[in-house]
PDB file of C-alpha atoms in Angstrom:
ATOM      1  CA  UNK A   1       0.000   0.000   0.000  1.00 73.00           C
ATOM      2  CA  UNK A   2       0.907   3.689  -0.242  1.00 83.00           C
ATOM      3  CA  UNK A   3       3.101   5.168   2.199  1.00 89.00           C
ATOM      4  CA  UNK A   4       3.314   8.933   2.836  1.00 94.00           C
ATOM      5  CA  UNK A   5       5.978  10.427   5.201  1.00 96.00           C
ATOM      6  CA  UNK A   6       5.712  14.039   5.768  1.00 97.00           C
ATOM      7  CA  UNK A   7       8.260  16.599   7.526  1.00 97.00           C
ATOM      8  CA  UNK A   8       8.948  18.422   9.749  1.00 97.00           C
ATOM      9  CA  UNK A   9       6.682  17.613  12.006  1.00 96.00           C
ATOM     10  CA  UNK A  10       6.354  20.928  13.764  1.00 97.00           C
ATOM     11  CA  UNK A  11       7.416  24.437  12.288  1.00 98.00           C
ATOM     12  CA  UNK A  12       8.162  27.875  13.619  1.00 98.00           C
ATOM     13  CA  UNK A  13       8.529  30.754  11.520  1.00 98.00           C
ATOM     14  CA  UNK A  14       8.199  34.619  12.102  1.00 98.00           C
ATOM     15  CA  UNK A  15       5.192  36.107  11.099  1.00 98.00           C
ATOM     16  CA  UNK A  16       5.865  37.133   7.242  1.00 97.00           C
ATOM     17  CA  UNK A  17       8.693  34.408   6.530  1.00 98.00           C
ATOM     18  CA  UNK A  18       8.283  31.581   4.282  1.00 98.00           C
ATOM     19  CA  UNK A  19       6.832  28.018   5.387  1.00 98.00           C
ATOM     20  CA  UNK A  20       7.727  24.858   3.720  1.00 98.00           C
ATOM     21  CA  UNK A  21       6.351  21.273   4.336  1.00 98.00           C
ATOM     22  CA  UNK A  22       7.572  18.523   2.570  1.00 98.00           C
ATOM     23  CA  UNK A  23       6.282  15.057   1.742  1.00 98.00           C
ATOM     24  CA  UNK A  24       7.117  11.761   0.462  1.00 97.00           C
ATOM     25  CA  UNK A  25       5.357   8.638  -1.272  1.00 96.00           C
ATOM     26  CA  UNK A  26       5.911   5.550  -2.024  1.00 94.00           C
ATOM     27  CA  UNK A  27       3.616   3.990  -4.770  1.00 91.00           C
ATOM     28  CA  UNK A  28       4.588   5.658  -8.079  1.00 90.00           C
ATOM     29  CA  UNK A  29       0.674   5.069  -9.562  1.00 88.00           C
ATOM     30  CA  UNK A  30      -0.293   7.403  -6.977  1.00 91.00           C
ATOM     31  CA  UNK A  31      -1.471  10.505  -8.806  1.00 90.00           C
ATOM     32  CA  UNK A  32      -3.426  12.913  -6.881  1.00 90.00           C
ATOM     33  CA  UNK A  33      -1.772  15.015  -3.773  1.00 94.00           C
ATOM     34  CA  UNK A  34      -3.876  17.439  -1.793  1.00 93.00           C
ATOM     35  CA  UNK A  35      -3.136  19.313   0.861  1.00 96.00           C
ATOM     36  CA  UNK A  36      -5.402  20.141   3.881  1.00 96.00           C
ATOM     37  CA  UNK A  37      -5.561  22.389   6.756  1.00 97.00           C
ATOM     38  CA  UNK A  38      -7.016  21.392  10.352  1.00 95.00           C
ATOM     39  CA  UNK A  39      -7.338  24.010  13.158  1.00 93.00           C
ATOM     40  CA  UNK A  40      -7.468  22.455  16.776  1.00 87.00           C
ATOM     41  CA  UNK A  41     -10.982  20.431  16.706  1.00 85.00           C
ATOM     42  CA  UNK A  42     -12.162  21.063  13.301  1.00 89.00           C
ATOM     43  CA  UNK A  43     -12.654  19.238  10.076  1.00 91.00           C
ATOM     44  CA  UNK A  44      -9.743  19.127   7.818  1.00 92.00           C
ATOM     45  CA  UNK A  45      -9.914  22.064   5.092  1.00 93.00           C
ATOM     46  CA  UNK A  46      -9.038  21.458   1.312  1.00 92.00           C
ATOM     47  CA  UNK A  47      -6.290  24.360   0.587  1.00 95.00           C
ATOM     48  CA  UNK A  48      -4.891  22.905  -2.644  1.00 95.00           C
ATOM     49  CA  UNK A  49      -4.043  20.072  -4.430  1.00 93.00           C
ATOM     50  CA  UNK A  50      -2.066  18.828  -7.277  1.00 93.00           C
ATOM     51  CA  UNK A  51      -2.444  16.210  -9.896  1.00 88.00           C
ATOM     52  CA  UNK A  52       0.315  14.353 -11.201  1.00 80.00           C
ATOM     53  CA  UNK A  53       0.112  15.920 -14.614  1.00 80.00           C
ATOM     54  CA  UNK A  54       1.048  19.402 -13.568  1.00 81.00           C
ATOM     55  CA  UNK A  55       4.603  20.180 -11.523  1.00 92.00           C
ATOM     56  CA  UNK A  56       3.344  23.238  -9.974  1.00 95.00           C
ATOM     57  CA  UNK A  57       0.523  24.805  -8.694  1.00 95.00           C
ATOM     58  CA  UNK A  58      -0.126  28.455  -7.356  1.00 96.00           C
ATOM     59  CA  UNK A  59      -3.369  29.669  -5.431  1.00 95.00           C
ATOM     60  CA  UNK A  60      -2.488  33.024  -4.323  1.00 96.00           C
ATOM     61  CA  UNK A  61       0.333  32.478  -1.020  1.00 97.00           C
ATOM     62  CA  UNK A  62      -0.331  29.152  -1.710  1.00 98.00           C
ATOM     63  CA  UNK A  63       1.916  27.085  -3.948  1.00 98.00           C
ATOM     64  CA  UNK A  64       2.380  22.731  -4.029  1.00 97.00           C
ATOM     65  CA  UNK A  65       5.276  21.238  -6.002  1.00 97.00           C
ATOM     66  CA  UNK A  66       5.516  18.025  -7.410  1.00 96.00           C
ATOM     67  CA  UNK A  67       8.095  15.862  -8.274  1.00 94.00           C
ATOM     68  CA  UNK A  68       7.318  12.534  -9.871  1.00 91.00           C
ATOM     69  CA  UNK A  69      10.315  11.201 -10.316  1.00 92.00           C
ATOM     70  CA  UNK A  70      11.501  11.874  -6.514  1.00 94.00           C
ATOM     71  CA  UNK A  71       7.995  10.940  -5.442  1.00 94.00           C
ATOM     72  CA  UNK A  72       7.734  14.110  -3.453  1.00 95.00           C
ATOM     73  CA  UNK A  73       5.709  17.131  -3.014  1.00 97.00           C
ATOM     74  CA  UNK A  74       5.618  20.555  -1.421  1.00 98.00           C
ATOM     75  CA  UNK A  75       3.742  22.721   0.431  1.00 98.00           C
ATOM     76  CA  UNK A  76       4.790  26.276   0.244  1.00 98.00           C
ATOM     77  CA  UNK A  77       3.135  29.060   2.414  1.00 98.00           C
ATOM     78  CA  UNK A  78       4.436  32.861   1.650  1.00 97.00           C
ATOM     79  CA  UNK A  79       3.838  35.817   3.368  1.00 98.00           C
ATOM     80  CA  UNK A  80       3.054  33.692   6.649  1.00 98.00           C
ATOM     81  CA  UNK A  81       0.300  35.186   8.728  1.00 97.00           C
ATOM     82  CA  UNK A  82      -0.692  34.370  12.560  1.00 96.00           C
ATOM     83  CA  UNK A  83      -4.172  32.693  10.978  1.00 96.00           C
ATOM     84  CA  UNK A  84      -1.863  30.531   9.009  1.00 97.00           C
ATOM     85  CA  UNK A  85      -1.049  28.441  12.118  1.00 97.00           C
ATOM     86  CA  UNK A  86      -3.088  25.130  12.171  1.00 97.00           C
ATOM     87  CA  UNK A  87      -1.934  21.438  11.034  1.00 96.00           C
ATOM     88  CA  UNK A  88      -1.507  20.235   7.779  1.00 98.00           C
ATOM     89  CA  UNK A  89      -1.678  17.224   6.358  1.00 97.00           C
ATOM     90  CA  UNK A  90      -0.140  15.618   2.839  1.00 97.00           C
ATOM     91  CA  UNK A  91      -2.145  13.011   1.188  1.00 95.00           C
ATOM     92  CA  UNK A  92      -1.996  11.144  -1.723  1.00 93.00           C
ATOM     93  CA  UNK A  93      -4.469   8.713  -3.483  1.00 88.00           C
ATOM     94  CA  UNK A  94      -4.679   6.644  -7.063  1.00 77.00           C
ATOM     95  CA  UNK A  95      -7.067   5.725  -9.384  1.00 63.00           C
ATOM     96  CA  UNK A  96      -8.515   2.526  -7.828  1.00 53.00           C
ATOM     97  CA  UNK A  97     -12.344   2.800  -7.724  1.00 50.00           C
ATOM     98  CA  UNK A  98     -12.170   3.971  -4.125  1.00 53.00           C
ATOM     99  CA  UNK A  99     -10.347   6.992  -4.035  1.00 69.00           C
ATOM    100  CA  UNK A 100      -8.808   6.211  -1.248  1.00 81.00           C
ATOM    101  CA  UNK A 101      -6.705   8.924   0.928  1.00 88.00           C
ATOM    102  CA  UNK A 102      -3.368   8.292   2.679  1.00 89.00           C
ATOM    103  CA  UNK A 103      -2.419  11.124   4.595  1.00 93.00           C
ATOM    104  CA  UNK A 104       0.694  12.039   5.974  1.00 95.00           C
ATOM    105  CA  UNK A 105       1.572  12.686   9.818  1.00 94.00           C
ATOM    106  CA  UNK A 106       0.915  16.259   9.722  1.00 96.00           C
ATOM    107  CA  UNK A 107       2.794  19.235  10.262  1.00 97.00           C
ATOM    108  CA  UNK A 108       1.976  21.510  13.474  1.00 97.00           C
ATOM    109  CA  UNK A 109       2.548  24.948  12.193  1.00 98.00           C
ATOM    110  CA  UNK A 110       2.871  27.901  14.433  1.00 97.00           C
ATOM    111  CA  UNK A 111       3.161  31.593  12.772  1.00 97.00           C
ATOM    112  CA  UNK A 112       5.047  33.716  15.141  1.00 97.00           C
ATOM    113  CA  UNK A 113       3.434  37.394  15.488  1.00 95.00           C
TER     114      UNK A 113
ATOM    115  CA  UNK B   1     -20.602  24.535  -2.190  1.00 64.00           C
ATOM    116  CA  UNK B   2     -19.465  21.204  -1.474  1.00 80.00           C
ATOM    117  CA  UNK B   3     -20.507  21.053   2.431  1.00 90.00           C
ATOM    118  CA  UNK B   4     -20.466  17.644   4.248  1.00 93.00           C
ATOM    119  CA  UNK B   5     -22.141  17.615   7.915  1.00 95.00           C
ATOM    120  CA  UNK B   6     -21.737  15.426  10.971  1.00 96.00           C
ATOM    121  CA  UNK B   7     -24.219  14.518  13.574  1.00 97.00           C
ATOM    122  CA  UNK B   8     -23.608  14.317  16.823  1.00 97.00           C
ATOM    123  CA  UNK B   9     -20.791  16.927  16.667  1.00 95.00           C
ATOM    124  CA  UNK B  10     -20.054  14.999  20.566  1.00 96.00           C
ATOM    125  CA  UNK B  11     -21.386  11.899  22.176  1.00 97.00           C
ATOM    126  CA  UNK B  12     -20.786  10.912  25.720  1.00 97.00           C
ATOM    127  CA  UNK B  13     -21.771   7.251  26.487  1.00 95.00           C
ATOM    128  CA  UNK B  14     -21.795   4.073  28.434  1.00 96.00           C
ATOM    129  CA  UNK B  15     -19.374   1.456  28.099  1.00 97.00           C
ATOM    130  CA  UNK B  16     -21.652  -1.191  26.270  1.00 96.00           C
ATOM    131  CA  UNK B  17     -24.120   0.683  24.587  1.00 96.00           C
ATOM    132  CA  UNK B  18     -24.046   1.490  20.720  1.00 97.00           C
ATOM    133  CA  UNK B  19     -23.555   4.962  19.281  1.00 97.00           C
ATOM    134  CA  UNK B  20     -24.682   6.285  15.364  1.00 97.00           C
ATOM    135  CA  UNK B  21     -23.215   8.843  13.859  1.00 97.00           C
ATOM    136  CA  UNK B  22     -24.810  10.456  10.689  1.00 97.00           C
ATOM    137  CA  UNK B  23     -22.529  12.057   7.843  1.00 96.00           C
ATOM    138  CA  UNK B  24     -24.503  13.799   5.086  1.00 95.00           C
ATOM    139  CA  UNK B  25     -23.655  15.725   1.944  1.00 92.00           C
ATOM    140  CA  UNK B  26     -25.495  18.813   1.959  1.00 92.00           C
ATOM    141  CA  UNK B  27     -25.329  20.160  -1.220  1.00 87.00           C
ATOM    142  CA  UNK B  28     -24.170  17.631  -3.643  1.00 86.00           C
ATOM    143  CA  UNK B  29     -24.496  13.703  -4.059  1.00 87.00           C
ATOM    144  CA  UNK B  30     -21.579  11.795  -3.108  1.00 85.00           C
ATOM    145  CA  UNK B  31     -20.927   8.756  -5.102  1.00 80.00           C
ATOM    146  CA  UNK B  32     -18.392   7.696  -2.274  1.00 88.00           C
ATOM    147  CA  UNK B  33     -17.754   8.087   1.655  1.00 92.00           C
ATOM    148  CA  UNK B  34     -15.014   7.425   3.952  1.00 93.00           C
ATOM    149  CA  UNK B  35     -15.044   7.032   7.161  1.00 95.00           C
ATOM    150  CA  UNK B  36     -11.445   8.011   8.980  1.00 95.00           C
ATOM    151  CA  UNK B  37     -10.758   7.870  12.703  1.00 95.00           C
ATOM    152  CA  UNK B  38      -8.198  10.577  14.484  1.00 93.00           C
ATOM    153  CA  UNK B  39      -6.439  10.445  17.796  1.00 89.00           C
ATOM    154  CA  UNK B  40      -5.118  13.349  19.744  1.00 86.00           C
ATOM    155  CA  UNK B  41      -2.259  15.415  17.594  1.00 84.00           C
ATOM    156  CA  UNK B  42      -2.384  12.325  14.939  1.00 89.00           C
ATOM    157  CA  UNK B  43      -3.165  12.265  11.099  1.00 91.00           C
ATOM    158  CA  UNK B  44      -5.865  10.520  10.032  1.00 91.00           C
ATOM    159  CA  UNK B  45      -6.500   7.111   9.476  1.00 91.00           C
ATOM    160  CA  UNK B  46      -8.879   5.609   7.245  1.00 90.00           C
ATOM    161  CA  UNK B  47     -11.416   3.081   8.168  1.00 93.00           C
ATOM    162  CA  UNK B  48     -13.554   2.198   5.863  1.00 93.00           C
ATOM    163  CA  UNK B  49     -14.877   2.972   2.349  1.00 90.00           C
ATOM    164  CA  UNK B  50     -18.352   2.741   2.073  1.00 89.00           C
ATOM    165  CA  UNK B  51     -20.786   3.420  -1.602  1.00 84.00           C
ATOM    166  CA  UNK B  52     -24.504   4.046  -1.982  1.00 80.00           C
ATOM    167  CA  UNK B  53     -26.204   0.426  -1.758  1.00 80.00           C
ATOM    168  CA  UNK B  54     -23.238  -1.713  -1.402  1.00 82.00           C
ATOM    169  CA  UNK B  55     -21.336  -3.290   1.356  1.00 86.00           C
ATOM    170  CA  UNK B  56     -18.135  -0.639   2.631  1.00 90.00           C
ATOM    171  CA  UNK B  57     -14.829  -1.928   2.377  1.00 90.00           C
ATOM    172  CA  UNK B  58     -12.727  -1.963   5.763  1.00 93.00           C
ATOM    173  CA  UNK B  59      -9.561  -1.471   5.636  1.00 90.00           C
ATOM    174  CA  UNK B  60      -7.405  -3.917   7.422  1.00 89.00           C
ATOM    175  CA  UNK B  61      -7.583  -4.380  11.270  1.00 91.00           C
ATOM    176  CA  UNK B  62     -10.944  -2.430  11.262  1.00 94.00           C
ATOM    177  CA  UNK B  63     -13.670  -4.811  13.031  1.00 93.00           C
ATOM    178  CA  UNK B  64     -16.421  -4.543  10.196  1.00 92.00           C
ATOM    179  CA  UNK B  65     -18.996  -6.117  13.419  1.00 94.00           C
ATOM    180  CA  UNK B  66     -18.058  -3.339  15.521  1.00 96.00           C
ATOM    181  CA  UNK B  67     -17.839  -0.335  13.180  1.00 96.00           C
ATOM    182  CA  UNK B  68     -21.557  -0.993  11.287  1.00 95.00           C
ATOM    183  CA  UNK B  69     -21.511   1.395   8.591  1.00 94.00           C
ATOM    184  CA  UNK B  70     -24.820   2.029   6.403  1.00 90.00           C
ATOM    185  CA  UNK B  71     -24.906   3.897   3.080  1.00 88.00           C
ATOM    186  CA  UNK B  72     -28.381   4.194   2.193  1.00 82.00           C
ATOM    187  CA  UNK B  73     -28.412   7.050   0.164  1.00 88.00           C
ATOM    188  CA  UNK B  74     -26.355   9.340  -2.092  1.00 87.00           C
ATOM    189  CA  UNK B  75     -26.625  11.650   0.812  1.00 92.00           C
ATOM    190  CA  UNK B  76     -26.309   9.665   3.407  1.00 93.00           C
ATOM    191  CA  UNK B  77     -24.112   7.878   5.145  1.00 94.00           C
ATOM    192  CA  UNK B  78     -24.051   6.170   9.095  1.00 95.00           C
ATOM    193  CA  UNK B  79     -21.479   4.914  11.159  1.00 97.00           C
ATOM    194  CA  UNK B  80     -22.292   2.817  14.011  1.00 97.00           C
ATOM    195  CA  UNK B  81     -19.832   2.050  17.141  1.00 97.00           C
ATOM    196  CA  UNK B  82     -21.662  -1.040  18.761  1.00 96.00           C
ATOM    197  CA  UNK B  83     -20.722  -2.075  22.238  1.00 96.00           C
ATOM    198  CA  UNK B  84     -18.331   0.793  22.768  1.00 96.00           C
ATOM    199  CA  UNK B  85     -15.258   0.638  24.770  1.00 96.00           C
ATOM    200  CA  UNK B  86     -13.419   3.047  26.287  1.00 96.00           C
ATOM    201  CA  UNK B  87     -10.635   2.251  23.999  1.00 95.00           C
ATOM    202  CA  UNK B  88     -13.147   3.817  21.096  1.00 96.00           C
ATOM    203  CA  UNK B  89     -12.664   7.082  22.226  1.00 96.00           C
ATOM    204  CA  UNK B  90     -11.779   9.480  19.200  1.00 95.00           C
ATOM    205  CA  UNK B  91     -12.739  11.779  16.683  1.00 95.00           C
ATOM    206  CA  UNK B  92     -14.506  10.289  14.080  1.00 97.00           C
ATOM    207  CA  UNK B  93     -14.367  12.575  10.712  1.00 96.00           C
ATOM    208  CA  UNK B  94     -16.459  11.505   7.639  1.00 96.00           C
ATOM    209  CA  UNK B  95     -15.595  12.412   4.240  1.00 94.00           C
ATOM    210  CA  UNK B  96     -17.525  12.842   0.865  1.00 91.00           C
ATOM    211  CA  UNK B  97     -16.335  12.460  -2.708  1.00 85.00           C
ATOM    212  CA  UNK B  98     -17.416  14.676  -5.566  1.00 72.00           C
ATOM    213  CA  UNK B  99     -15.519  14.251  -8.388  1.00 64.00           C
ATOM    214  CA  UNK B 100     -13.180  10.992  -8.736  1.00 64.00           C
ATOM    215  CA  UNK B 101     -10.330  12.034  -6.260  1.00 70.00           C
ATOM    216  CA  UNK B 102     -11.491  15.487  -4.303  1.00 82.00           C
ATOM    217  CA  UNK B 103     -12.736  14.228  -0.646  1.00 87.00           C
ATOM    218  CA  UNK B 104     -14.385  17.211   1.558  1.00 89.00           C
ATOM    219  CA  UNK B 105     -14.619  16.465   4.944  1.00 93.00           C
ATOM    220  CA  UNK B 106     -17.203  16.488   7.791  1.00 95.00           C
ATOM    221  CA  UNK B 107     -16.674  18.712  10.806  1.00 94.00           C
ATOM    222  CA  UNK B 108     -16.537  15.227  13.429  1.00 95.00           C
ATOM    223  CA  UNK B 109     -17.805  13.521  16.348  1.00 96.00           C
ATOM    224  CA  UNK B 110     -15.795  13.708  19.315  1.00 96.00           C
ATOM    225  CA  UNK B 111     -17.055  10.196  21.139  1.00 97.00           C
ATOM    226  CA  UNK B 112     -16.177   9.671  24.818  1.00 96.00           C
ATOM    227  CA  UNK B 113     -16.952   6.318  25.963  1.00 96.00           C
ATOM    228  CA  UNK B 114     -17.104   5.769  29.927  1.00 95.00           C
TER     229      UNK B 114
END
């Protein structure tokens, strides 16, 4: 099955520094990777995703990275704001029918005011 | 659009007694549901798979007799914890799928078994 490490697993930065979140996967027919937000009791939020099709994405401060060959992706946050700080997960599925989800371990980010 | 919602948002029960929980799209029929199960500053973790009018499929180590789950309707999905344990205790998050791959989540059921 699909396995998808993601690091670091907590990050600091100063409030309008750049935040980056990396992740890795392990089955190469995986070929959807979204990325989702979860503040402290709440659902997880869709931010972006990527399909495996495209390298790069941009939405805004927003941007993923993909790299198919590595079999790793990236979340990058600009421009950090305090509201930025939450958890986010990696995921990545394939094409079986199910759709099915493996998430990463999240990453506890904390935006530094 | 795209809005999936949970009932209960909490449960408190009994050890021994069974508890439902209700995930519904709200605005859009889901040809697929998941069911994923969360513990205290951990990721996810998927339990079972479940399409209108079939069987769900549980992912391995998942107790299919324990965690009933019921997808009667595009709409409508139902997870059911039967003789819960104290060891059952989590957040319980449902998730809907709209297109092929996008999954949008329900806000979750805390459930605190005694």
């Amino acid at each position: 099955g699909e396995n998808v490490e993601q690091h670091p697993s907590t990050l600091s930065v100063q409030e309008g520094d750049s935040a980056v979140i990396k992740c890795t996967y392990s089955d190469s027919a995986s070929n959807y990777f979204p990325w989702y937000k979860q503040e402290l009791g709440k659902r997880p939020q869709l931010i972006i995703d990527i399909r495996s099709n495209v390298g790069e994405k941009k939405d805004q401060r927003i941007a993923v990275t993909l790299n198919k060959t590595a079999k790793h992706f990236s979340l990058h946050i600009t421009e950090t704001q305090p509201e930025d700080s939450a958890v986010y997960f990696c995921a990545a599925s394939r094409k079986t029918g199910a759709n099915n989800l493996f998430f990463g371990t999240g990453t506890r980010l904390t935006v530094i005011p | 659009g795209a809005v999936v919602s949970q009932h209960p948002s909490r449960v408190i029960c009994k050890s021994g007694t069974s508890v439902k929980i209700e995930c519904r799209s709200l605005d859009f029929q889901a040809t697929t549901m998941f069911w994923y199960r969360q513990f205290p500053k951990q990721s996810l973790m998927l339990m079972a798979t479940s399409n209108e009018g079939s069987k769900a499929t549980y992912e391995q180590g998942v107790e299919k007799d324990k965690f009933l789950i019921n997808h009667a309707s595009l709409t409508l999905s139902t997870l059911t914890v039967t003789s819960a344990h104290p060891e059952d205790s989590s957040f319980y998050i449902c998730s809907a799928s709209l297109l092929q791959d996008t999954q949008y989540f329900g806000p979750g059921t805390r459930l605190t078994v005694l």
